[in-house]
Amino acid sequence: MKKFLLLAVMAVFFVGCVTSEYSYTLPQIEPKPASEFQKEVNLPFDAAWNKIIGRLSQDLFVVNNMDKNSGFINADFSAQQPSQYIDCGSWSGMFENLSGSATYFHLGADSRNFAAMDGNVAYNGIVKTSLSGKINILLQKIDDKKSNFSVNVKYVLSGIQEAIPFGSMYPYTFNWSVDFSSSSMGSINNGGQTRCVSKGVIEKQILDYL
């Protein structure tokens, strides 16, 4: 009984000596309208189609299907550093206890490690993220010399998050995701704060094929 009381007092003392902040800032860019991701090109349909297919292969996108009659192409992509392509805001804060202190600034799209508090429980947080998506391309004939070219990307940011209480080997783990497209902002599916928007990098890369 005395041992239990001693541990309880030590736990209260430890928690009382912790200072912690960890807050979220929304993305600093707004979704671009769909018109930003289309353009008219001075190329006949067949020439434009062949050029797009060739460039997709060079850029190592995985083409799933294509239908020349409708001008539709669908391809997959993935990225291990999502912040190159999307803005999911940022997390910043600090953590201080008797062992020392640390400050944090993390891009919301990328993997990260941090320490924080949940109520009276101090924990180590580990977040691992990955980005995948589908690229939808539509090429349409305007006349014998011109074509219209548009791109829309469906993004999925996936996260695996662990919260490991100090002094414990047993983490609480949960998965989350954010779904959105080139012209929309997505919200995290578990009701959390994270919001994501495309930076337009992939869209511009593909539009520059022609």
mmCIF file of C-alpha atoms in Angstrom:
data_model
loop_
_atom_site.group_PDB
_atom_site.id
_atom_site.type_symbol
_atom_site.label_atom_id
_atom_site.label_comp_id
_atom_site.label_asym_id
_atom_site.label_seq_id
_atom_site.Cartn_x
_atom_site.Cartn_y
_atom_site.Cartn_z
ATOM 1 C CA MET A 1 0.000 0.000 0.000
ATOM 2 C CA LYS A 2 2.828 2.416 0.859
ATOM 3 C CA LYS A 3 4.517 1.611 -2.452
ATOM 4 C CA PHE A 4 1.305 2.384 -4.336
ATOM 5 C CA LEU A 5 0.910 5.725 -2.528
ATOM 6 C CA LEU A 6 4.528 6.622 -3.306
ATOM 7 C CA LEU A 7 4.032 5.894 -7.022
ATOM 8 C CA ALA A 8 0.835 7.939 -7.050
ATOM 9 C CA VAL A 9 2.556 10.914 -5.442
ATOM 10 C CA MET A 10 5.466 10.626 -7.899
ATOM 11 C CA ALA A 11 3.022 10.559 -10.842
ATOM 12 C CA VAL A 12 1.225 13.703 -9.638
ATOM 13 C CA PHE A 13 4.566 15.433 -9.091
ATOM 14 C CA PHE A 14 5.741 14.426 -12.580
ATOM 15 C CA VAL A 15 2.594 15.663 -14.294
ATOM 16 C CA GLY A 16 2.753 18.890 -12.347
ATOM 17 C CA CYS A 17 6.224 19.557 -13.737
ATOM 18 C CA VAL A 18 5.202 19.218 -17.387
ATOM 19 C CA THR A 19 4.545 22.132 -19.742
ATOM 20 C CA SER A 20 3.125 21.217 -23.129
ATOM 21 C CA GLU A 21 1.619 22.915 -26.177
ATOM 22 C CA TYR A 22 0.865 21.462 -29.602
ATOM 23 C CA SER A 23 -1.397 23.400 -31.962
ATOM 24 C CA TYR A 24 -2.504 23.226 -35.575
ATOM 25 C CA THR A 25 -2.421 25.914 -38.284
ATOM 26 C CA LEU A 26 -4.592 25.524 -41.391
ATOM 27 C CA PRO A 27 -3.109 25.363 -44.922
ATOM 28 C CA GLN A 28 -1.905 28.723 -46.189
ATOM 29 C CA ILE A 29 -3.251 28.237 -49.722
ATOM 30 C CA GLU A 30 -6.785 27.901 -51.071
ATOM 31 C CA PRO A 31 -7.931 25.266 -53.580
ATOM 32 C CA LYS A 32 -7.575 26.454 -57.173
ATOM 33 C CA PRO A 33 -10.615 26.360 -59.480
ATOM 34 C CA ALA A 34 -10.836 23.532 -62.027
ATOM 35 C CA SER A 35 -10.180 26.052 -64.799
ATOM 36 C CA GLU A 36 -6.592 26.351 -63.516
ATOM 37 C CA PHE A 37 -5.995 22.738 -64.506
ATOM 38 C CA GLN A 38 -7.064 22.838 -68.142
ATOM 39 C CA LYS A 39 -5.812 24.520 -71.258
ATOM 40 C CA GLU A 40 -6.269 24.725 -75.012
ATOM 41 C CA VAL A 41 -3.259 23.557 -77.047
ATOM 42 C CA ASN A 42 -2.336 24.043 -80.703
ATOM 43 C CA LEU A 43 -1.975 20.353 -81.457
ATOM 44 C CA PRO A 44 -4.197 17.891 -83.345
ATOM 45 C CA PHE A 45 -5.832 15.307 -81.087
ATOM 46 C CA ASP A 46 -3.688 12.343 -82.256
ATOM 47 C CA ALA A 47 -0.395 14.198 -81.791
ATOM 48 C CA ALA A 48 -1.445 15.450 -78.349
ATOM 49 C CA TRP A 49 -2.614 11.977 -77.274
ATOM 50 C CA ASN A 50 0.653 10.291 -78.254
ATOM 51 C CA LYS A 51 2.701 12.939 -76.512
ATOM 52 C CA ILE A 52 0.753 12.590 -73.257
ATOM 53 C CA ILE A 53 1.076 8.790 -73.223
ATOM 54 C CA GLY A 54 4.817 8.987 -73.853
ATOM 55 C CA ARG A 55 5.421 11.517 -71.090
ATOM 56 C CA LEU A 56 3.349 9.606 -68.534
ATOM 57 C CA SER A 57 5.578 6.571 -69.069
ATOM 58 C CA GLN A 58 8.748 8.665 -68.762
ATOM 59 C CA ASP A 59 7.566 10.120 -65.463
ATOM 60 C CA LEU A 60 6.895 6.601 -64.113
ATOM 61 C CA PHE A 61 3.200 7.142 -63.489
ATOM 62 C CA VAL A 62 1.331 3.824 -63.576
ATOM 63 C CA VAL A 63 -1.299 4.008 -66.330
ATOM 64 C CA ASN A 64 -4.356 1.959 -65.347
ATOM 65 C CA ASN A 65 -6.556 2.470 -68.354
ATOM 66 C CA MET A 66 -6.960 4.666 -71.393
ATOM 67 C CA ASP A 67 -9.663 5.139 -73.996
ATOM 68 C CA LYS A 68 -8.619 7.123 -77.032
ATOM 69 C CA ASN A 69 -12.193 7.390 -78.298
ATOM 70 C CA SER A 70 -13.254 9.328 -75.216
ATOM 71 C CA GLY A 71 -9.832 10.908 -74.632
ATOM 72 C CA PHE A 72 -9.719 9.613 -71.047
ATOM 73 C CA ILE A 73 -6.584 8.407 -69.236
ATOM 74 C CA ASN A 74 -6.324 7.218 -65.630
ATOM 75 C CA ALA A 75 -2.997 6.742 -63.827
ATOM 76 C CA ASP A 76 -1.784 6.089 -60.270
ATOM 77 C CA PHE A 77 0.957 7.777 -58.285
ATOM 78 C CA SER A 78 2.403 7.615 -54.765
ATOM 79 C CA ALA A 79 4.841 9.726 -52.727
ATOM 80 C CA GLN A 80 6.727 9.211 -49.471
ATOM 81 C CA GLN A 81 7.151 12.960 -48.863
ATOM 82 C CA PRO A 82 3.604 14.251 -49.301
ATOM 83 C CA SER A 83 4.427 17.906 -48.560
ATOM 84 C CA GLN A 84 6.079 18.166 -51.983
ATOM 85 C CA TYR A 85 2.628 17.949 -53.522
ATOM 86 C CA ILE A 86 0.044 18.956 -50.907
ATOM 87 C CA ASP A 87 -0.372 21.487 -48.100
ATOM 88 C CA CYS A 88 -1.917 20.053 -44.935
ATOM 89 C CA GLY A 89 -1.118 22.950 -42.660
ATOM 90 C CA SER A 90 1.382 22.645 -39.816
ATOM 91 C CA TRP A 91 1.720 21.589 -36.185
ATOM 92 C CA SER A 92 3.893 23.516 -33.746
ATOM 93 C CA GLY A 93 4.500 23.522 -30.038
ATOM 94 C CA MET A 94 6.796 22.668 -27.175
ATOM 95 C CA PHE A 95 7.201 20.088 -24.426
ATOM 96 C CA GLU A 96 9.138 20.503 -21.189
ATOM 97 C CA ASN A 97 9.573 18.277 -18.144
ATOM 98 C CA LEU A 98 12.293 17.515 -15.594
ATOM 99 C CA SER A 99 14.321 15.713 -18.248
ATOM 100 C CA GLY A 100 14.536 18.670 -20.626
ATOM 101 C CA SER A 101 12.589 20.517 -23.290
ATOM 102 C CA ALA A 102 11.891 20.389 -27.028
ATOM 103 C CA THR A 103 10.187 22.630 -29.565
ATOM 104 C CA TYR A 104 8.364 21.349 -32.635
ATOM 105 C CA PHE A 105 7.376 22.521 -36.080
ATOM 106 C CA HIS A 106 5.938 19.846 -38.352
ATOM 107 C CA LEU A 107 4.304 19.981 -41.755
ATOM 108 C CA GLY A 108 0.908 18.337 -41.389
ATOM 109 C CA ALA A 109 1.380 16.222 -44.513
ATOM 110 C CA ASP A 110 4.625 14.554 -43.418
ATOM 111 C CA SER A 111 5.712 11.928 -40.891
ATOM 112 C CA ARG A 112 6.749 13.265 -37.494
ATOM 113 C CA ASN A 113 7.658 12.498 -33.852
ATOM 114 C CA PHE A 114 6.754 14.651 -30.858
ATOM 115 C CA ALA A 115 5.901 14.622 -27.133
ATOM 116 C CA ALA A 116 2.647 16.053 -25.795
ATOM 117 C CA MET A 117 -0.021 15.802 -23.104
ATOM 118 C CA ASP A 118 -3.492 14.279 -23.257
ATOM 119 C CA GLY A 119 -5.235 15.319 -20.076
ATOM 120 C CA ASN A 120 -2.854 14.233 -17.303
ATOM 121 C CA VAL A 121 -1.027 11.717 -19.488
ATOM 122 C CA ALA A 122 2.281 12.598 -21.151
ATOM 123 C CA TYR A 123 3.014 10.585 -24.290
ATOM 124 C CA ASN A 124 5.314 10.232 -27.262
ATOM 125 C CA GLY A 125 3.511 10.657 -30.571
ATOM 126 C CA ILE A 126 4.621 8.999 -33.795
ATOM 127 C CA VAL A 127 2.868 9.793 -37.071
ATOM 128 C CA LYS A 128 3.705 8.062 -40.354
ATOM 129 C CA THR A 129 2.118 9.385 -43.533
ATOM 130 C CA SER A 130 2.019 8.436 -47.199
ATOM 131 C CA LEU A 131 0.348 9.983 -50.221
ATOM 132 C CA SER A 132 -1.320 8.175 -53.092
ATOM 133 C CA GLY A 133 -3.819 9.114 -55.720
ATOM 134 C CA LYS A 134 -5.346 8.794 -59.132
ATOM 135 C CA ILE A 135 -4.679 11.140 -62.023
ATOM 136 C CA ASN A 136 -7.608 11.667 -64.396
ATOM 137 C CA ILE A 137 -6.716 13.207 -67.755
ATOM 138 C CA LEU A 138 -9.215 14.247 -70.416
ATOM 139 C CA LEU A 139 -8.183 15.239 -73.930
ATOM 140 C CA GLN A 140 -10.861 16.559 -76.276
ATOM 141 C CA LYS A 141 -10.700 17.579 -79.925
ATOM 142 C CA ILE A 142 -11.643 21.190 -80.665
ATOM 143 C CA ASP A 143 -10.885 21.115 -84.392
ATOM 144 C CA ASP A 144 -8.269 19.617 -86.714
ATOM 145 C CA LYS A 145 -5.515 21.751 -85.202
ATOM 146 C CA LYS A 146 -6.533 22.301 -81.579
ATOM 147 C CA SER A 147 -7.274 20.197 -78.502
ATOM 148 C CA ASN A 148 -8.469 20.850 -74.959
ATOM 149 C CA PHE A 149 -6.448 19.238 -72.167
ATOM 150 C CA SER A 150 -7.572 18.934 -68.511
ATOM 151 C CA VAL A 151 -6.223 17.209 -65.384
ATOM 152 C CA ASN A 152 -7.873 16.311 -62.085
ATOM 153 C CA VAL A 153 -6.106 14.423 -59.298
ATOM 154 C CA LYS A 154 -7.853 12.468 -56.544
ATOM 155 C CA TYR A 155 -5.549 12.489 -53.494
ATOM 156 C CA VAL A 156 -5.508 10.272 -50.407
ATOM 157 C CA LEU A 157 -3.213 11.155 -47.509
ATOM 158 C CA SER A 158 -3.007 8.126 -45.200
ATOM 159 C CA GLY A 159 -1.690 8.272 -41.653
ATOM 160 C CA ILE A 160 -0.810 5.753 -38.940
ATOM 161 C CA GLN A 161 -0.573 7.405 -35.524
ATOM 162 C CA GLU A 162 0.776 5.986 -32.266
ATOM 163 C CA ALA A 163 0.485 7.538 -28.810
ATOM 164 C CA ILE A 164 2.854 5.867 -26.328
ATOM 165 C CA PRO A 165 2.321 6.988 -22.693
ATOM 166 C CA PHE A 166 5.545 7.707 -20.819
ATOM 167 C CA GLY A 167 6.716 4.603 -18.995
ATOM 168 C CA SER A 168 4.587 2.273 -21.134
ATOM 169 C CA MET A 169 5.464 -0.128 -23.924
ATOM 170 C CA TYR A 170 1.881 -0.336 -25.174
ATOM 171 C CA PRO A 171 0.891 2.351 -27.697
ATOM 172 C CA TYR A 172 -2.569 3.407 -28.691
ATOM 173 C CA THR A 173 -2.636 3.157 -32.485
ATOM 174 C CA PHE A 174 -5.178 4.434 -34.972
ATOM 175 C CA ASN A 175 -5.388 5.055 -38.716
ATOM 176 C CA TRP A 176 -6.752 8.128 -40.456
ATOM 177 C CA SER A 177 -6.995 9.555 -43.954
ATOM 178 C CA VAL A 178 -7.805 12.748 -45.851
ATOM 179 C CA ASP A 179 -9.462 12.511 -49.279
ATOM 180 C CA PHE A 180 -9.618 15.485 -51.642
ATOM 181 C CA SER A 181 -9.123 16.500 -55.264
ATOM 182 C CA SER A 182 -7.275 19.142 -57.265
ATOM 183 C CA SER A 183 -9.936 21.805 -56.657
ATOM 184 C CA SER A 184 -11.151 20.955 -53.164
ATOM 185 C CA MET A 185 -9.981 20.962 -49.549
ATOM 186 C CA GLY A 186 -10.219 17.666 -47.666
ATOM 187 C CA SER A 187 -10.899 17.030 -43.967
ATOM 188 C CA ILE A 188 -9.469 14.229 -41.852
ATOM 189 C CA ASN A 189 -11.938 11.358 -41.584
ATOM 190 C CA ASN A 190 -11.795 10.948 -37.782
ATOM 191 C CA GLY A 191 -13.063 14.429 -36.966
ATOM 192 C CA GLY A 192 -9.595 15.839 -36.259
ATOM 193 C CA GLN A 193 -8.219 19.207 -37.284
ATOM 194 C CA THR A 194 -6.132 18.320 -40.339
ATOM 195 C CA ARG A 195 -7.164 19.852 -43.667
ATOM 196 C CA CYS A 196 -5.371 19.297 -46.990
ATOM 197 C CA VAL A 197 -5.217 21.049 -50.353
ATOM 198 C CA SER A 198 -3.264 20.380 -53.549
ATOM 199 C CA LYS A 199 -0.270 22.578 -54.352
ATOM 200 C CA GLY A 200 -0.935 21.951 -58.064
ATOM 201 C CA VAL A 201 2.523 20.443 -58.636
ATOM 202 C CA ILE A 202 1.385 17.208 -60.286
ATOM 203 C CA GLU A 203 -1.325 18.972 -62.257
ATOM 204 C CA LYS A 204 1.153 21.520 -63.652
ATOM 205 C CA GLN A 205 3.697 18.800 -64.406
ATOM 206 C CA ILE A 206 1.170 16.987 -66.573
ATOM 207 C CA LEU A 207 -0.235 20.116 -68.222
ATOM 208 C CA ASP A 208 3.322 21.003 -69.233
ATOM 209 C CA TYR A 209 3.417 17.835 -71.374
ATOM 210 C CA LEU A 210 1.773 19.879 -74.115
#
